[in-house]
mmCIF file of C-alpha atoms and ligand atoms in Angstrom:
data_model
loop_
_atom_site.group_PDB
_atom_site.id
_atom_site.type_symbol
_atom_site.label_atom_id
_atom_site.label_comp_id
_atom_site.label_asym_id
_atom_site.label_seq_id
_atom_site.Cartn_x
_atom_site.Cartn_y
_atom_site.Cartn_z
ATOM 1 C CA UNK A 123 22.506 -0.200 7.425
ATOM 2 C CA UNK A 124 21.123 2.931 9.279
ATOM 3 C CA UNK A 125 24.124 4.454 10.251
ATOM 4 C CA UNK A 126 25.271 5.920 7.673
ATOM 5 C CA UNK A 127 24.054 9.830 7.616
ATOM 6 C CA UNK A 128 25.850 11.410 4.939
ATOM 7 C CA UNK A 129 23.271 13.905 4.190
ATOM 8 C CA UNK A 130 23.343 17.643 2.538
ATOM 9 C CA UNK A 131 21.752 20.383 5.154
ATOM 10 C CA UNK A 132 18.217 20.097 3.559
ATOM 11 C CA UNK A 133 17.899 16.680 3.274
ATOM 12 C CA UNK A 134 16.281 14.136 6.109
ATOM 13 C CA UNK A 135 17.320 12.495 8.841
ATOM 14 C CA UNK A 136 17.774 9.264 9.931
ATOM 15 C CA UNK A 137 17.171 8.437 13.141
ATOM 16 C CA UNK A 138 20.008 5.984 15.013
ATOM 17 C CA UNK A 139 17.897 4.307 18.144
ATOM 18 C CA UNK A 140 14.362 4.048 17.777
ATOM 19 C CA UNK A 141 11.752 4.939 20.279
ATOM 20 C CA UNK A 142 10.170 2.072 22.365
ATOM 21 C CA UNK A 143 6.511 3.154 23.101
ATOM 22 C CA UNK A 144 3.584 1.618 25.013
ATOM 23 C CA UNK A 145 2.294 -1.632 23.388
ATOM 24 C CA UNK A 146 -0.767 -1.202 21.034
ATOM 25 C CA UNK A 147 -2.254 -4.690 19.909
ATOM 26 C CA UNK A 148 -2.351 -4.636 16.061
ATOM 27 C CA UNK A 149 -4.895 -6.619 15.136
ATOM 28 C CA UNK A 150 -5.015 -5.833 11.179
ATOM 29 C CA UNK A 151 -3.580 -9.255 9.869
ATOM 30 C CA UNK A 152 -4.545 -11.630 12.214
ATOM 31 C CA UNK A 153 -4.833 -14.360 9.347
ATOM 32 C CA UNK A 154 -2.513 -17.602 9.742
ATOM 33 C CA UNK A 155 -4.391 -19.990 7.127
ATOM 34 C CA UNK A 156 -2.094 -22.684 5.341
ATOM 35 C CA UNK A 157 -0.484 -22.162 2.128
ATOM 36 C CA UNK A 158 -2.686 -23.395 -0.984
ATOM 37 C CA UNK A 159 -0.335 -24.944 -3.551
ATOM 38 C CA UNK A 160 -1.283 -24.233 -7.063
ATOM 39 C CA UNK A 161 -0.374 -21.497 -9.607
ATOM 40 C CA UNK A 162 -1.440 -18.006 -8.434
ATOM 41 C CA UNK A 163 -2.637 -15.530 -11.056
ATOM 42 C CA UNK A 164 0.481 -13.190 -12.099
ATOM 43 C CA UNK A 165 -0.345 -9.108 -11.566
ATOM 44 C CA UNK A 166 -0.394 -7.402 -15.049
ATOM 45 C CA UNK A 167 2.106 -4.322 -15.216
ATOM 46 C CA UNK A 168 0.533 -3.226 -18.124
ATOM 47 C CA UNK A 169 -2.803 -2.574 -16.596
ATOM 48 C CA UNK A 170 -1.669 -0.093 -14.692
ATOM 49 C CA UNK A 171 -3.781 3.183 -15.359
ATOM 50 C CA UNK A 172 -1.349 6.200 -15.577
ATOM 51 C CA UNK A 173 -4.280 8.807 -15.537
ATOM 52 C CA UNK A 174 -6.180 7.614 -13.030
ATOM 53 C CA UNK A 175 -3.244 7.651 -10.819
ATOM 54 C CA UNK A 176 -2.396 10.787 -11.919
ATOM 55 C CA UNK A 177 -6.141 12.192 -11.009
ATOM 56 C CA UNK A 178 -5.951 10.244 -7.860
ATOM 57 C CA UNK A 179 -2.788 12.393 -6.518
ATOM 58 C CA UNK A 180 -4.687 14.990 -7.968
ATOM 59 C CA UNK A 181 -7.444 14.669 -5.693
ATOM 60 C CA UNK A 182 -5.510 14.354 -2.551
ATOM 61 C CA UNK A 183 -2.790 17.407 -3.433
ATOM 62 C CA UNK A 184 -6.283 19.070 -3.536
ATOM 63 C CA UNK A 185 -6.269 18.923 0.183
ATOM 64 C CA UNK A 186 -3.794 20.910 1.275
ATOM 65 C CA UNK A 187 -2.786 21.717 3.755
ATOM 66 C CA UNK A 188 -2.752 18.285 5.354
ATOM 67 C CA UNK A 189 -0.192 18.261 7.690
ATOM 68 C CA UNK A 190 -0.189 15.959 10.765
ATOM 69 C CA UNK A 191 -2.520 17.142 13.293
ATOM 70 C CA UNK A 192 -4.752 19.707 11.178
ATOM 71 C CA UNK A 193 -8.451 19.224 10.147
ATOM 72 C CA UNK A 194 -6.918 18.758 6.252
ATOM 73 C CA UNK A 195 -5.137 15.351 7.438
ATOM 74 C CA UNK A 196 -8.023 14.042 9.063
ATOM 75 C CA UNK A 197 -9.852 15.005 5.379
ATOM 76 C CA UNK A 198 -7.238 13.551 3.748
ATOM 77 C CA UNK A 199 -7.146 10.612 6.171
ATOM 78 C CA UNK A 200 -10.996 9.818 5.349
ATOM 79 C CA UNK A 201 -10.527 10.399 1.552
ATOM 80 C CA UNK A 202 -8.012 7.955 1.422
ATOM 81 C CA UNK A 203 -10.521 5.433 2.929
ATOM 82 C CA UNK A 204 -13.301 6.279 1.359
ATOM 83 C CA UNK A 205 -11.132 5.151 -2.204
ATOM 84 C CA UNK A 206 -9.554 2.200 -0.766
ATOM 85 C CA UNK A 207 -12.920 1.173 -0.442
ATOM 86 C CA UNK A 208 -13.799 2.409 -3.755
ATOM 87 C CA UNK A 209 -11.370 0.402 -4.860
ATOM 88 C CA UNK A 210 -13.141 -2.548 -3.451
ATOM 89 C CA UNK A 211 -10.234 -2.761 -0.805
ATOM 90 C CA UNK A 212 -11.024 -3.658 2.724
ATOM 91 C CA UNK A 213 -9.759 -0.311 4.195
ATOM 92 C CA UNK A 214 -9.379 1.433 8.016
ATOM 93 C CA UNK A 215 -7.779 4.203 9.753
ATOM 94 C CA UNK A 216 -5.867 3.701 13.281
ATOM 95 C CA UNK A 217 -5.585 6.797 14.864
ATOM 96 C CA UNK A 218 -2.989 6.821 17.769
ATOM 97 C CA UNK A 219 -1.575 9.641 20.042
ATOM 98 C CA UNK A 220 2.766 10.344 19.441
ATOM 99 C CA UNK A 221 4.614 12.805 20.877
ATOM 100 C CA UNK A 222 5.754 15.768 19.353
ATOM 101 C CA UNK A 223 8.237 18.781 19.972
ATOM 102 C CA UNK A 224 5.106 20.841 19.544
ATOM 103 C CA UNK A 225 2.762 18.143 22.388
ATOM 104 C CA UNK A 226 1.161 14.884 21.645
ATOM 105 C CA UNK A 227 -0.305 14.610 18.738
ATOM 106 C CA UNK A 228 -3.055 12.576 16.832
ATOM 107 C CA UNK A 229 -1.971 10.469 13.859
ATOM 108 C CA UNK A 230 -4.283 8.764 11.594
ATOM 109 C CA UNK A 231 -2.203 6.112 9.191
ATOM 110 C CA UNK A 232 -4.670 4.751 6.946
ATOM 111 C CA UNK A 233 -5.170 1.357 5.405
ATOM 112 C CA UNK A 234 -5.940 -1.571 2.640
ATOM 113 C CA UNK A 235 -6.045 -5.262 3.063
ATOM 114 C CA UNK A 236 -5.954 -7.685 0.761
ATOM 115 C CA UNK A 237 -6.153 -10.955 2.780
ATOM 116 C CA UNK A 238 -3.651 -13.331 1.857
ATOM 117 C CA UNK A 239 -4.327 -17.401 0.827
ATOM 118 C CA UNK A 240 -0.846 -18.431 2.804
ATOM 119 C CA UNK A 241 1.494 -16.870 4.840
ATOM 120 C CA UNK A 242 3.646 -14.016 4.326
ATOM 121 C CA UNK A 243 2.754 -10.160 4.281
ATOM 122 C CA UNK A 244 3.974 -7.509 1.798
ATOM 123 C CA UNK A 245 3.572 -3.571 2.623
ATOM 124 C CA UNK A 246 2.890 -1.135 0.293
ATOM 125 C CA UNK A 247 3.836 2.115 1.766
ATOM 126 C CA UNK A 248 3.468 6.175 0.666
ATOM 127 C CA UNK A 249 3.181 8.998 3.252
ATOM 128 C CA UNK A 250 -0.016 11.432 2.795
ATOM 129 C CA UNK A 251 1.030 14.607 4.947
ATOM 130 C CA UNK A 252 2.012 17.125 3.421
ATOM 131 C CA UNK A 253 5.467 19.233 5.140
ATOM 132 C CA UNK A 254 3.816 21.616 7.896
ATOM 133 C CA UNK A 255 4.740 25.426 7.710
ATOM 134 C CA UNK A 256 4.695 25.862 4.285
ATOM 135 C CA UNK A 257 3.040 29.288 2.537
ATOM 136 C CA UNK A 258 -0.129 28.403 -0.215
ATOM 137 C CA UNK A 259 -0.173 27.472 -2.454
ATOM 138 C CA UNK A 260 2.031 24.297 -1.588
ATOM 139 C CA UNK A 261 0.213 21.035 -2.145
ATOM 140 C CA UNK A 262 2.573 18.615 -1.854
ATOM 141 C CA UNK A 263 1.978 17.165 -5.250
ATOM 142 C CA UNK A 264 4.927 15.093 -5.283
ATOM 143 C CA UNK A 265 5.893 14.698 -1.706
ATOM 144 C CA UNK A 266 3.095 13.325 -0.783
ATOM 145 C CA UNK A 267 0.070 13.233 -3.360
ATOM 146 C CA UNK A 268 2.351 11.375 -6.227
ATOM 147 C CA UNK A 269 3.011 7.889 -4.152
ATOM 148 C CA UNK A 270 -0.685 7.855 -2.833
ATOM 149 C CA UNK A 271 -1.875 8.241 -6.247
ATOM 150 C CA UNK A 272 -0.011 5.170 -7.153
ATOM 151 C CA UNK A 273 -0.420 3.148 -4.171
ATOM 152 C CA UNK A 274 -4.680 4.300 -5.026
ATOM 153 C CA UNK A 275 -4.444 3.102 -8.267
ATOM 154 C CA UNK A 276 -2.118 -0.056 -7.165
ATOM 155 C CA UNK A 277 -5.603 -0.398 -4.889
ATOM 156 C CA UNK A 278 -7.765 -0.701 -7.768
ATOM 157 C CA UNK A 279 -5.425 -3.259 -9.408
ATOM 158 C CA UNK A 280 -4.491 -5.324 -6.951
ATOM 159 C CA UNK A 281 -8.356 -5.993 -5.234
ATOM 160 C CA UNK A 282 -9.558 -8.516 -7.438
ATOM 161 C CA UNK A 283 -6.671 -10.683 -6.697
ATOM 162 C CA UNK A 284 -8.217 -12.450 -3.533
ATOM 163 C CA UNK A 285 -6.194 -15.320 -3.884
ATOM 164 C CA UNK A 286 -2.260 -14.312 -3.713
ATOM 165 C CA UNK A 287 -0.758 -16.415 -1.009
ATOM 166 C CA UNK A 288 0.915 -13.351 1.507
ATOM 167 C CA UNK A 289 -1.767 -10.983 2.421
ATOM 168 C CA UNK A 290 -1.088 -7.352 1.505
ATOM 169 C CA UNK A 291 -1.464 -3.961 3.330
ATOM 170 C CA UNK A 292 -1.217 -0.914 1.299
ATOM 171 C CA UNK A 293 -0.464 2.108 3.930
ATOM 172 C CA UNK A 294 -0.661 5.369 3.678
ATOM 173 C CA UNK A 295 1.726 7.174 6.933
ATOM 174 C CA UNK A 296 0.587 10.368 8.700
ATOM 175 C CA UNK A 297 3.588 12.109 9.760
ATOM 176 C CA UNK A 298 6.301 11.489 8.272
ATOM 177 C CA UNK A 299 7.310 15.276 7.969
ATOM 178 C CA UNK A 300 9.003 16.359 11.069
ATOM 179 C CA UNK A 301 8.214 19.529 12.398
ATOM 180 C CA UNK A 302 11.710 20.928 13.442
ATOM 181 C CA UNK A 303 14.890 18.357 13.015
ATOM 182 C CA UNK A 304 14.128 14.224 12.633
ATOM 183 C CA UNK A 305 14.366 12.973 15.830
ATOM 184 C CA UNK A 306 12.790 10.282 18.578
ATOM 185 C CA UNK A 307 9.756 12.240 18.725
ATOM 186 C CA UNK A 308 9.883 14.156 15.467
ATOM 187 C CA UNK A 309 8.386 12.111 12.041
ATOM 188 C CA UNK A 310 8.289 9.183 11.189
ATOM 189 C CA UNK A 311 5.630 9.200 13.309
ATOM 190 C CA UNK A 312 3.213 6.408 11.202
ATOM 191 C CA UNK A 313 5.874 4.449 10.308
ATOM 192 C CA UNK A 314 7.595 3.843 13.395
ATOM 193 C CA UNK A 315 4.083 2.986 15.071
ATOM 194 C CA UNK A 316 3.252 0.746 12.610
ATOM 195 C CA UNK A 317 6.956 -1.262 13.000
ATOM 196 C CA UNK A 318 6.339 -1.212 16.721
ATOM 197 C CA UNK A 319 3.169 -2.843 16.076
ATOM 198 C CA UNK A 320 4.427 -5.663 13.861
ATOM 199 C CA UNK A 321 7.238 -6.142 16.803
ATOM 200 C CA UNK A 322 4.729 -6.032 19.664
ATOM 201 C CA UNK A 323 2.936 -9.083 17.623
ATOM 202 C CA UNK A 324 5.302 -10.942 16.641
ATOM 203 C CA UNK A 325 4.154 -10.155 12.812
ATOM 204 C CA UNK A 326 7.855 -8.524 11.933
ATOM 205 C CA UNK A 327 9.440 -11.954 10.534
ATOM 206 C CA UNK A 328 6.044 -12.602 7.898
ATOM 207 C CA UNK A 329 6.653 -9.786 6.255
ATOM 208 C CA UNK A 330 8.978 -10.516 2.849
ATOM 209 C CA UNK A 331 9.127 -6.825 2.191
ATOM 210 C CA UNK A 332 8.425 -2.801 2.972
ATOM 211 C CA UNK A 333 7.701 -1.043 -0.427
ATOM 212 C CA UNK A 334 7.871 2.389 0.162
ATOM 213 C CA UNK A 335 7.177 4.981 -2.561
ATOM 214 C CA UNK A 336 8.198 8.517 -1.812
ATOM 215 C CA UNK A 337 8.568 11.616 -4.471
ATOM 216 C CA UNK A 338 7.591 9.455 -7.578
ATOM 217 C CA UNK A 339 6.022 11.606 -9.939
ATOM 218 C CA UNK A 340 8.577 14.155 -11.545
ATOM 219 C CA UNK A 341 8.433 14.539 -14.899
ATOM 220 C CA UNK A 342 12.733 13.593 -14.896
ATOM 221 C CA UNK A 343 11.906 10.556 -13.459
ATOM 222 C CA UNK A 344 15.223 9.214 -11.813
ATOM 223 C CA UNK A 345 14.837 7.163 -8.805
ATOM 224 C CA UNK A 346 17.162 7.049 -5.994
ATOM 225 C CA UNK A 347 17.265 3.969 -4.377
ATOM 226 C CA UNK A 348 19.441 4.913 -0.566
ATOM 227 C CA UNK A 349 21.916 3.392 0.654
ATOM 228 C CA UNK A 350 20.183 1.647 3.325
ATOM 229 C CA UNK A 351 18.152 -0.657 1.936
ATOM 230 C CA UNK A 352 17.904 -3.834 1.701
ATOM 231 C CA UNK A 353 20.293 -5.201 -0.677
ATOM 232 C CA UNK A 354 17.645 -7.858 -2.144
ATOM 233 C CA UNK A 355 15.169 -5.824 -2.496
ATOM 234 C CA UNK A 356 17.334 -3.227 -4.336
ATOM 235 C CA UNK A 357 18.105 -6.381 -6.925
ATOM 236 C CA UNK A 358 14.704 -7.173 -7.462
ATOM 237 C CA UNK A 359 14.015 -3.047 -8.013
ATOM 238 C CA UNK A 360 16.792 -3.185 -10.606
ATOM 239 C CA UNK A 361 15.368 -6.589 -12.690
ATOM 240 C CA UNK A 362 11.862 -5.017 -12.140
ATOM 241 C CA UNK A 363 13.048 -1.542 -14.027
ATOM 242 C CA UNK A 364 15.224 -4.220 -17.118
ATOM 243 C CA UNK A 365 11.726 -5.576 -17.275
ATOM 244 C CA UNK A 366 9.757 -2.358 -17.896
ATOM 245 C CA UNK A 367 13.003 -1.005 -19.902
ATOM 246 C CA UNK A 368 13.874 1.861 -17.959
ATOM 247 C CA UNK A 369 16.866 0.318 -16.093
ATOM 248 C CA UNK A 370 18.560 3.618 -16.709
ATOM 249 C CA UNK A 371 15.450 5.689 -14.568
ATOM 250 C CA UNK A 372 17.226 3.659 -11.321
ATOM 251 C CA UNK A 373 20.449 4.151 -9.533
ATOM 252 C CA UNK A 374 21.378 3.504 -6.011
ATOM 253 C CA UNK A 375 22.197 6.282 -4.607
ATOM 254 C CA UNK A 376 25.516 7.629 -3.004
ATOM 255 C CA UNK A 377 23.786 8.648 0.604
ATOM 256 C CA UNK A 378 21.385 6.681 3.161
ATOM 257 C CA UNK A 379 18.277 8.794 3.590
ATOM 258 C CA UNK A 380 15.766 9.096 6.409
ATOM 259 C CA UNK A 381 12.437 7.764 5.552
ATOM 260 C CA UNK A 382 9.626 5.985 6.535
ATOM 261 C CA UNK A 383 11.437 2.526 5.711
ATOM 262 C CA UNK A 384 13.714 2.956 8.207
ATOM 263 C CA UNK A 385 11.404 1.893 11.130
ATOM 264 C CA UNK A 386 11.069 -0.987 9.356
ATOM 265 C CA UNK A 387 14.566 -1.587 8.730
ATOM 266 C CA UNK A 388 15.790 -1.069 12.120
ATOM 267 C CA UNK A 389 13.073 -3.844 13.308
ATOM 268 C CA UNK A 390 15.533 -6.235 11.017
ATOM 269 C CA UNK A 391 12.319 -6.035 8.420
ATOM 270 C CA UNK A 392 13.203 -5.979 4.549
ATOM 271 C CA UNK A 393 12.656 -2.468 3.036
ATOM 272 C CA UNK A 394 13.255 -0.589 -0.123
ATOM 273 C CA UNK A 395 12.617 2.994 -0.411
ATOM 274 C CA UNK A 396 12.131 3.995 -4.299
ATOM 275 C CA UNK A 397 12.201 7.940 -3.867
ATOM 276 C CA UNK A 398 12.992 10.201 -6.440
ATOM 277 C CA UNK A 399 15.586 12.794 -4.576
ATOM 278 C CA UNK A 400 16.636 14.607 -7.585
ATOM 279 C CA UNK A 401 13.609 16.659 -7.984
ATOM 280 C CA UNK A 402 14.734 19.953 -9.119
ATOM 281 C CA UNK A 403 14.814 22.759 -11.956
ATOM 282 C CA UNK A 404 17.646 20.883 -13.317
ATOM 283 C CA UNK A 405 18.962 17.315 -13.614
ATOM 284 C CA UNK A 406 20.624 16.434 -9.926
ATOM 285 C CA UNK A 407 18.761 19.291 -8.505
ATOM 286 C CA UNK A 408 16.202 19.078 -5.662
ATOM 287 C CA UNK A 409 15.338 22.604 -5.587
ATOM 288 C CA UNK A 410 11.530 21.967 -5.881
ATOM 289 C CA UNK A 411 11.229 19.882 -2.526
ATOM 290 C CA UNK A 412 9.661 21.868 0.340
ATOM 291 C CA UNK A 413 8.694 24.278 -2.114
ATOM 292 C CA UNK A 414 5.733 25.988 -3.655
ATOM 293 C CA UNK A 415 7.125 24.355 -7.287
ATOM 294 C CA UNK A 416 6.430 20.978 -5.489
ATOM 295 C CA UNK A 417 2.848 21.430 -7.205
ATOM 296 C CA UNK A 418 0.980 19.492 -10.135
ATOM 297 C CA UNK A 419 2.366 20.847 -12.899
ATOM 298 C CA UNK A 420 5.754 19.400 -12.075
ATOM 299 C CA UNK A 421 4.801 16.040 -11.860
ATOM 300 C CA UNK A 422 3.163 13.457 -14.436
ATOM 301 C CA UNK A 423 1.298 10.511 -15.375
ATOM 302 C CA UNK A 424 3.939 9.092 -17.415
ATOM 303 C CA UNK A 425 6.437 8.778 -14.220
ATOM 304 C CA UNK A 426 3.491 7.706 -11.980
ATOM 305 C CA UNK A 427 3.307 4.400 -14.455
ATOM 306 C CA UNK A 428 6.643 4.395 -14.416
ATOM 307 C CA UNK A 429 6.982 3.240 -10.663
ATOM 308 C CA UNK A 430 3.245 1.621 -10.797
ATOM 309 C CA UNK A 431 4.258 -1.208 -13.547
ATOM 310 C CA UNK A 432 7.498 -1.798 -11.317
ATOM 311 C CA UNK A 433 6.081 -2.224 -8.441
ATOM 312 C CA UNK A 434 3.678 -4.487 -9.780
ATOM 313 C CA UNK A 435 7.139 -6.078 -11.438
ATOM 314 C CA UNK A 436 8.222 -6.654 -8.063
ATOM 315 C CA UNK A 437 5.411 -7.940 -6.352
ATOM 316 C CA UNK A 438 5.066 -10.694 -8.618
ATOM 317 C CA UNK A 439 8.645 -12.058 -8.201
ATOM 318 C CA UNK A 440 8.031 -11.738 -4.401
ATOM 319 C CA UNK A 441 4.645 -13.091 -4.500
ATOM 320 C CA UNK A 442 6.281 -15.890 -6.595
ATOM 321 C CA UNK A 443 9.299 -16.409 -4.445
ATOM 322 C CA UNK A 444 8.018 -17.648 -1.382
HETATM 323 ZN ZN1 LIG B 514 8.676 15.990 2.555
#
């Protein structure tokens, strides 16, 4: 499923062979208890708080710039703890060194755990850098603030529920903007360490899925589910969106794109990528991306409950299904 690179010359990259790196021991969700039979609370869509998502991205598009390697990602970075733990979420940052075109580098991906009753692990994924080079006042309000605000507020939702059988990691990636062109070295850089992790410890066949949010917050909120990803996943997307009754928000879309489910993908893990790629002055436009328009007053609350109450859709037919 990651071959096929179809893209228009702004668009990203995917990335055909992956990178094999030096082993680091991933030691995040080390839990192997048995499952507990019994009925396990269902996750309430409706409780999803639209505002306080929408203040959330807020906060971190406020911290700009924040691309990979600059004192505004290690901010950002910390911020992002400091809420997951808010949020009542145990939360940590693993900070590794990558290459880069530009030298090694040091990442910071940043974490929540909600320790699971059984077996089984479910990601929750956004990206928090914001795209290097860019001229103020870009913030990165959609691409990258939008999915962290609803993977913060997801956070807040999803802590009281200690007893779910898989165990859940929301993540939030440092560098998935590539500096020059997508490439071995170039982005991706969270995600691919983190899939190299799960592989190094055997942890790649518990997980049941890779949620990965990406651009979710325009106000013409029309998700673009790529090409490559897994087919299952993209089914349970689609019933999720019937459910909330905005089936006709979702499409899959005509092109694979480059993103930080790929890692995951390429590992043979299941992954979904709900990304908004029409993000634009005009409907099938995407003229705001990498832009100075990607900025607060082109996103909303409305389309961060949007993808909020379907992910929580989703996670309780996968939570359910195992
Ligand atoms: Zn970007």
């Amino acid at each position: 499923m990651v071959e096929a690179m179809r893209f228009p010359c702004r668009s990203k990259f995917l990335p055909a062979v992956l990178p094999i790196l030096s082993a680091v021991l991933f030691t995040a969700c080390s839990a192997e208890q048995s499952v507990r039979p019994g009925a396990t609370q269902s996750l309430q869509p409706a409780l999803f708080d639209s505002e306080r998502a929408l203040r959330e991205a807020a906060d971190l598009a406020a911290l700009y710039p924040r691309d990979a390697g600059t004192p505004g990602a290690e901010q950002a970075a910390l911020h992002l703890r400091d809420r997951l733990q808010a949020a009542g979420l145990e939360a940590f940052i693993d900070s590794f060194p990558d290459p880069t075109p530009t030298g090694t580098q040091t990442f910071h991906n940043v974490f929540g755990r909600l320790p699971g009753q059984g077996r089984g692990l479910l990601l929750l994924a956004s990206h928090y850098d914001s795209k290097s080079g860019m001229e103020p006042p870009f913030c990165g309000a959609n691409d990258s603030a939008s999915s962290s605000g609803v993977l913060l507020e997801l956070a807040r939702l999803l802590a009281p529920h200690t007893n779910l059988p898989p165990e859940i990691l929301l993540v939030f990636f440092d560098g998935e903007e590539c500096l020059r062109y997508y490439s071995e070295h170039d982005g991706l850089h969270g995600s691919r360490h983190l899939a190299r992790q799960l592989v190094e410890n055997g942890k790649q066949n518990d997980v049941q899925a890779v949620i990965l949010l990406d651009m979710v917050g325009d106000k013409d909120y029309n998700i673009t589910i790529p090409q490559n990803t897994t087919p299952s996943l993209a089914h349970i997307a689609l019933d999720a969106a019937q459910a909330e009754g905005i089936r006709s928000s979702f499409s899959l879309y005509r092109y694979a794109m480059g993103d930080d489910h790929v890692p995951f993908l390429a590992a043979g893990m299941p992954a979904i990528n709900l990304i908004d790629f029409e993000f634009g002055s005009a409907p099938g436009r995407n003229d705001y991306w990498h832009t100075p328009d990607d900025n607060m007053a082109h996103i909303s609350a409305e389309s961060l409950g949007k993808t909020g109450r379907v992910v929580l859709h989703m996670l309780n037919t996968l939570i359910h299904s195992k």
